[in-house]
Amino acid sequence: MKIGIPKGLLYYKYYPFIQTFFTELGAEIVISPDTNKDILDDGVKYCVDDACVPIKIFHGHVVALKDKCDMIFIPRIMELRKQEFICPKFCGLTEMIINDIPDLPVLLGEPIYATTRKGLKKWAVKTGRSITKNRIKINKALKLALEAQEKYKTLLNNEGLQFKVALVGHPYNIYDVFLNMNLVKKLNKLGIGVITEEFVDEAQINLSVSKLFKKPFWTFARNSYGFSTYLSENNEVDGIIYISSFSCGIDSVVVELIKDKIKDFPMLILKIDEHTGEAGFDTRLEAFSDMLERRCVEYENNLS
Ligand code: SF4
């Protein structure tokens, strides 16, 4: 039994769980290649026009796998925290794929409620049943997958560069280097290091978020807000870079909330879609780097 795993969306955050679960069930796993131009082009061809680019890219990964496996796993993650969601597109991801791409193999697209062990077990049994009828094997695969995930963290924290910025956004925008045009490498070349949200305590994020007039119900939006406003208020970074998907409603709201809170703290918003040109992207990074430099000089002049 070959299970295809698309290397898109939250694969970057949860691949130890996904790979361990299916391998422990006895399946052979086939992972799609790193995102590339062909995957993007296929995604744009099959996906509805007004979707964000990470969803289009995910379609491209499914196309890359569809003739190479018996089943494809669809990470239809509904909840990671109680009464919070990821995005409407995640909730309907399986249906989007079924309706957009022809001649698919079987899709493993059960909703995932990861807030409780019971919820995860329900998903594991429904999904695992397609591969084995052995409940003990399914339970063991879930346990080992959770342990593998526990040992892994996506994080970035560059030390020793002239400036440091909080890099904010959905994990796929931060970790897919094709999608973000090697953003971190480009920043490092300009003397700018990045730090990601995993380095801020959840308690600090909760505290910042608790000051909002309404509790956010999108998990990554709450993390982005809490992380960036905490670091800027405490002057722990020189600026904020928010990498956002064009046409993402969640990003557009959280960006405004952050801007409102941090006032004139330096912030660069990079909106990306399939048409984003690399030259314009580089120019914006250089201009931001120049601005950080100028602020630094002004600060030193004020001290002397
Ligand atoms: S949260 Fe935004 S970027 Fe992520 S899938 Fe939803 S619309 Fe796209």
Coordinates of C-alpha atoms and ligand atoms in Angstrom, one line a residue:
M1 CA 0.0 0.0 0.0
K2 CA 1.5 3.3 -1.1
I3 CA 0.4 6.5 0.7
G4 CA 1.2 9.8 -0.9
I5 CA 2.0 12.7 1.4
P6 CA 1.8 16.1 -0.2
K7 CA 4.7 18.4 0.9
G8 CA 2.6 21.4 1.4
L9 CA 0.6 23.4 4.0
L10 CA 1.3 22.1 7.5
Y11 CA 3.6 19.2 6.3
Y12 CA 6.5 21.4 7.5
K13 CA 5.2 21.5 11.0
Y14 CA 3.8 18.0 11.4
Y15 CA 5.8 15.7 9.1
P16 CA 7.2 13.6 12.0
F17 CA 3.7 12.7 13.1
I18 CA 2.4 12.0 9.5
Q19 CA 5.3 9.9 8.4
T20 CA 5.6 7.9 11.6
F21 CA 1.8 7.1 11.7
F22 CA 1.6 5.8 8.2
T23 CA 5.0 3.9 8.3
E24 CA 4.0 2.2 11.6
L25 CA 0.8 1.0 9.9
G26 CA 3.0 -0.8 7.4
A27 CA 2.4 1.5 4.5
E28 CA 5.1 2.7 2.1
I29 CA 5.1 6.4 2.0
V30 CA 5.7 8.6 -1.1
I31 CA 6.4 12.2 -0.5
S32 CA 6.0 14.8 -3.2
P33 CA 9.1 16.7 -4.2
D34 CA 10.0 20.1 -2.7
T35 CA 7.8 22.8 -4.2
N36 CA 9.0 23.8 -7.6
K37 CA 7.8 25.7 -10.7
D38 CA 6.0 22.6 -12.1
I39 CA 4.1 22.1 -8.8
L40 CA 3.1 25.7 -8.7
D41 CA 2.0 25.7 -12.3
D42 CA -0.1 22.6 -11.8
G43 CA -1.6 24.1 -8.6
V44 CA -2.6 27.3 -10.5
K45 CA -4.0 25.2 -13.3
Y46 CA -6.3 23.0 -11.1
C47 CA -7.2 25.2 -8.2
V48 CA -9.9 27.9 -8.2
D49 CA -8.4 31.3 -9.1
D50 CA -9.3 33.1 -5.9
A51 CA -7.5 30.7 -3.5
C52 CA -4.3 31.7 -1.7
V53 CA -1.0 30.5 -3.2
P54 CA -0.3 27.9 -0.4
I55 CA -3.6 26.2 -1.3
K56 CA -2.7 26.3 -5.0
I57 CA 0.7 24.8 -4.2
F58 CA -0.9 22.1 -2.2
H59 CA -3.0 21.2 -5.2
G60 CA 0.2 21.0 -7.2
H61 CA 1.7 18.5 -4.7
V62 CA -1.5 16.3 -5.0
V63 CA -1.1 16.4 -8.8
A64 CA 2.5 15.3 -8.4
L65 CA 1.5 12.3 -6.4
K66 CA -1.8 11.2 -7.9
D67 CA -0.4 8.6 -10.3
K68 CA 2.3 7.3 -7.9
C69 CA 0.3 6.0 -5.0
D70 CA -2.8 4.1 -3.9
M71 CA -4.1 6.8 -1.5
I72 CA -3.2 10.4 -0.7
F73 CA -3.3 11.9 2.8
I74 CA -5.1 15.2 3.0
P75 CA -4.2 17.2 6.2
R76 CA -7.7 18.5 6.9
I77 CA -6.9 19.9 10.3
M78 CA -9.9 21.4 12.0
E79 CA -8.7 22.3 15.5
L80 CA -5.3 22.4 17.2
R81 CA -6.6 24.4 20.2
K82 CA -10.1 24.2 21.7
Q83 CA -12.6 26.5 19.9
E84 CA -10.0 27.8 17.5
F85 CA -9.7 26.8 13.9
I86 CA -7.0 27.0 11.2
C87 CA -8.8 28.4 8.2
P88 CA -12.1 27.7 6.3
K89 CA -9.9 26.3 3.5
F90 CA -8.5 23.7 5.8
C91 CA -12.0 22.7 6.8
G92 CA -13.0 22.1 3.2
L93 CA -9.7 20.9 1.9
T94 CA -10.7 17.4 1.0
E95 CA -13.8 18.6 -0.9
M96 CA -11.7 21.2 -2.8
I97 CA -9.2 18.6 -3.9
I98 CA -12.0 16.1 -5.0
N99 CA -13.7 18.8 -7.0
D100 CA -10.7 20.4 -8.6
I101 CA -8.5 17.5 -9.6
P102 CA -9.7 14.6 -11.8
D103 CA -8.6 10.9 -11.7
L104 CA -7.5 10.9 -8.1
P105 CA -6.7 7.8 -6.1
V106 CA -8.5 7.3 -2.7
L107 CA -8.2 10.3 -0.4
L108 CA -7.6 10.0 3.3
G109 CA -9.2 13.3 4.2
E110 CA -10.9 12.7 7.5
P111 CA -11.2 15.9 9.7
I112 CA -8.5 16.1 12.4
Y113 CA -9.5 17.4 15.8
A114 CA -6.2 17.5 17.6
T115 CA -7.3 19.1 20.9
T116 CA -7.8 15.9 22.7
R117 CA -6.4 12.4 22.6
K118 CA -9.9 11.1 22.0
G119 CA -10.3 13.3 18.9
L120 CA -7.0 12.2 17.5
K121 CA -7.8 8.6 18.2
K122 CA -11.1 8.9 16.3
W123 CA -9.1 10.3 13.3
A124 CA -6.5 7.6 13.6
V125 CA -9.0 4.7 13.7
K126 CA -11.0 6.1 10.7
T127 CA -7.9 6.7 8.7
G128 CA -5.9 3.6 9.8
R129 CA -8.8 1.3 8.9
S130 CA -8.1 2.0 5.2
I131 CA -4.7 0.3 5.7
T132 CA -5.1 -2.3 8.4
K133 CA -8.0 -3.7 10.4
N134 CA -5.7 -4.3 13.4
R135 CA -6.8 -1.8 16.1
I136 CA -3.8 -2.5 18.3
K137 CA -1.5 -1.6 15.4
I138 CA -3.4 1.6 14.8
N139 CA -3.2 2.6 18.5
K140 CA 0.5 1.9 18.6
A141 CA 1.1 3.9 15.4
L142 CA -0.8 6.9 16.9
K143 CA 1.3 6.7 20.1
L144 CA 4.6 6.5 18.2
A145 CA 3.5 9.3 15.9
L146 CA 2.7 11.6 18.9
E147 CA 6.1 10.8 20.4
A148 CA 7.9 11.6 17.2
Q149 CA 6.1 14.9 16.9
E150 CA 6.9 15.7 20.6
K151 CA 10.6 15.5 19.8
Y152 CA 10.4 17.9 16.9
K153 CA 10.0 21.7 16.6
T154 CA 10.0 24.0 13.6
L155 CA 12.0 27.0 14.6
L156 CA 14.5 29.6 13.4
N157 CA 16.7 31.8 15.5
N158 CA 19.7 33.3 13.7
E159 CA 22.4 34.6 16.0
G160 CA 25.3 37.0 15.4
L161 CA 23.9 39.2 12.7
Q162 CA 23.6 43.0 12.9
F163 CA 19.8 43.0 13.2
K164 CA 17.1 40.6 14.3
V165 CA 13.5 40.6 13.2
A166 CA 10.5 38.6 14.2
L167 CA 9.5 36.5 11.2
V168 CA 5.7 36.1 11.3
G169 CA 3.2 34.1 9.2
H170 CA 1.8 30.7 8.6
P171 CA 4.4 27.9 8.8
Y172 CA 4.1 27.1 5.1
N173 CA 4.9 30.7 4.2
I174 CA 7.9 30.7 6.5
Y175 CA 9.3 27.2 5.7
D176 CA 8.6 26.6 2.0
V177 CA 11.7 28.2 0.5
F178 CA 10.3 28.1 -3.1
L179 CA 7.1 29.9 -2.0
N180 CA 9.0 32.6 0.0
M181 CA 11.8 32.9 -2.5
N182 CA 14.5 32.0 0.1
L183 CA 13.5 34.8 2.3
V184 CA 15.6 33.9 5.3
K185 CA 18.8 33.4 3.2
K186 CA 18.2 36.8 1.6
L187 CA 17.7 38.5 4.9
N188 CA 20.8 36.8 6.4
K189 CA 22.8 38.2 3.4
L190 CA 21.6 41.7 4.3
G191 CA 22.8 41.2 7.9
I192 CA 19.3 40.5 9.3
G193 CA 18.7 37.4 11.4
V194 CA 15.2 36.1 12.1
I195 CA 13.4 34.6 15.1
T196 CA 10.2 32.6 14.9
E197 CA 7.3 32.3 17.4
E198 CA 8.4 29.0 19.0
F199 CA 11.0 31.0 21.0
V200 CA 8.3 33.0 22.9
D201 CA 6.6 31.2 25.8
E202 CA 3.0 30.4 25.3
A203 CA 2.2 32.2 28.5
Q204 CA 3.6 35.4 27.0
I205 CA 1.6 34.9 23.8
N206 CA -1.6 34.3 25.8
L207 CA -1.0 37.5 27.8
S208 CA -0.6 39.7 24.7
V209 CA -3.6 38.1 23.1
S210 CA -5.7 38.5 26.3
K211 CA -5.5 42.3 25.8
L212 CA -7.4 42.1 22.5
F213 CA -11.0 43.2 22.7
K214 CA -12.1 39.8 21.3
K215 CA -10.6 36.4 21.5
P216 CA -9.2 35.4 18.1
F217 CA -10.5 32.1 16.9
W218 CA -7.8 31.3 14.3
T219 CA -4.9 29.5 15.9
F220 CA -2.0 30.9 13.8
A221 CA -3.5 34.4 13.8
R222 CA -3.4 34.4 17.6
N223 CA 0.2 33.1 17.6
S224 CA 1.3 35.7 15.1
Y225 CA -0.3 38.5 17.1
G226 CA 0.9 37.4 20.5
F227 CA 4.4 36.7 19.3
S228 CA 5.0 39.9 17.3
T229 CA 3.5 42.3 19.7
Y230 CA 5.3 40.8 22.7
L231 CA 8.7 41.1 21.0
S232 CA 8.1 44.6 19.8
E233 CA 6.8 45.9 23.2
N234 CA 9.8 44.5 24.9
N235 CA 12.2 45.7 22.2
E236 CA 13.6 42.2 21.7
V237 CA 13.8 42.6 18.0
D238 CA 14.6 45.5 15.6
G239 CA 11.6 44.9 13.4
I240 CA 8.9 42.6 12.2
I241 CA 8.5 40.9 8.8
Y242 CA 5.1 39.5 8.2
I243 CA 5.0 37.1 5.2
S244 CA 1.4 37.0 4.1
S245 CA -0.6 35.2 1.4
F246 CA -2.5 37.5 -1.1
S247 CA -6.2 36.9 -0.6
C248 CA -5.8 35.4 2.9
G249 CA -8.6 37.0 5.0
I250 CA -7.0 35.8 8.2
D251 CA -3.7 37.5 7.4
S252 CA -5.3 40.7 6.4
V253 CA -7.1 41.0 9.8
V254 CA -4.2 40.1 12.0
V255 CA -1.8 42.4 10.1
E256 CA -4.1 45.3 10.9
L257 CA -4.3 44.3 14.6
I258 CA -0.6 44.1 14.9
K259 CA -0.1 47.5 13.1
D260 CA -2.6 49.1 15.4
K261 CA -0.8 47.7 18.5
I262 CA 2.9 48.4 17.6
K263 CA 2.3 51.9 16.1
D264 CA 5.6 53.1 14.5
F265 CA 7.7 50.0 15.3
P266 CA 9.3 48.9 12.0
M267 CA 7.2 46.4 10.2
L268 CA 7.4 45.0 6.6
I269 CA 4.5 43.2 5.1
L270 CA 5.4 40.9 2.2
K271 CA 2.3 39.7 0.3
I272 CA 3.0 36.8 -1.9
D273 CA 1.1 35.1 -4.7
E274 CA 2.0 33.2 -7.9
H275 CA 2.7 36.4 -9.7
T276 CA 5.1 37.9 -7.1
G277 CA 8.3 38.9 -8.9
E278 CA 11.6 38.2 -7.2
A279 CA 13.2 41.5 -8.2
G280 CA 10.5 43.6 -6.5
F281 CA 10.6 41.3 -3.5
D282 CA 14.4 41.9 -3.2
T283 CA 14.1 45.6 -3.5
R284 CA 11.6 45.7 -0.6
L285 CA 14.0 43.7 1.6
E286 CA 16.8 46.0 0.8
A287 CA 14.7 49.1 1.5
F288 CA 13.7 47.6 4.9
S289 CA 17.3 46.8 5.7
D290 CA 18.3 50.4 4.8
M291 CA 15.6 51.7 7.1
L292 CA 16.8 49.6 10.0
E293 CA 20.3 50.9 9.4
R294 CA 19.1 54.5 9.4
R295 CA 17.1 54.0 12.7
C296 CA 20.2 52.5 14.3
V297 CA 22.4 55.5 13.2
E298 CA 19.7 58.0 14.5
Y299 CA 19.5 56.2 17.8
E300 CA 23.3 56.3 18.3
N301 CA 23.3 60.0 17.4
N302 CA 20.6 60.7 19.9
L303 CA 22.7 59.0 22.6
S304 CA 25.9 61.0 21.9
Ligands
SF4_1 S1 -4.9 30.7 6.5 FE1 -4.7 32.1 4.7 S2 -2.8 31.4 3.7 FE2 -3.5 29.7 5.1 S3 -4.7 28.4 3.8 FE3 -6.1 29.8 4.8 S4 -6.4 31.5 3.3 FE4 -4.6 30.3 2.7

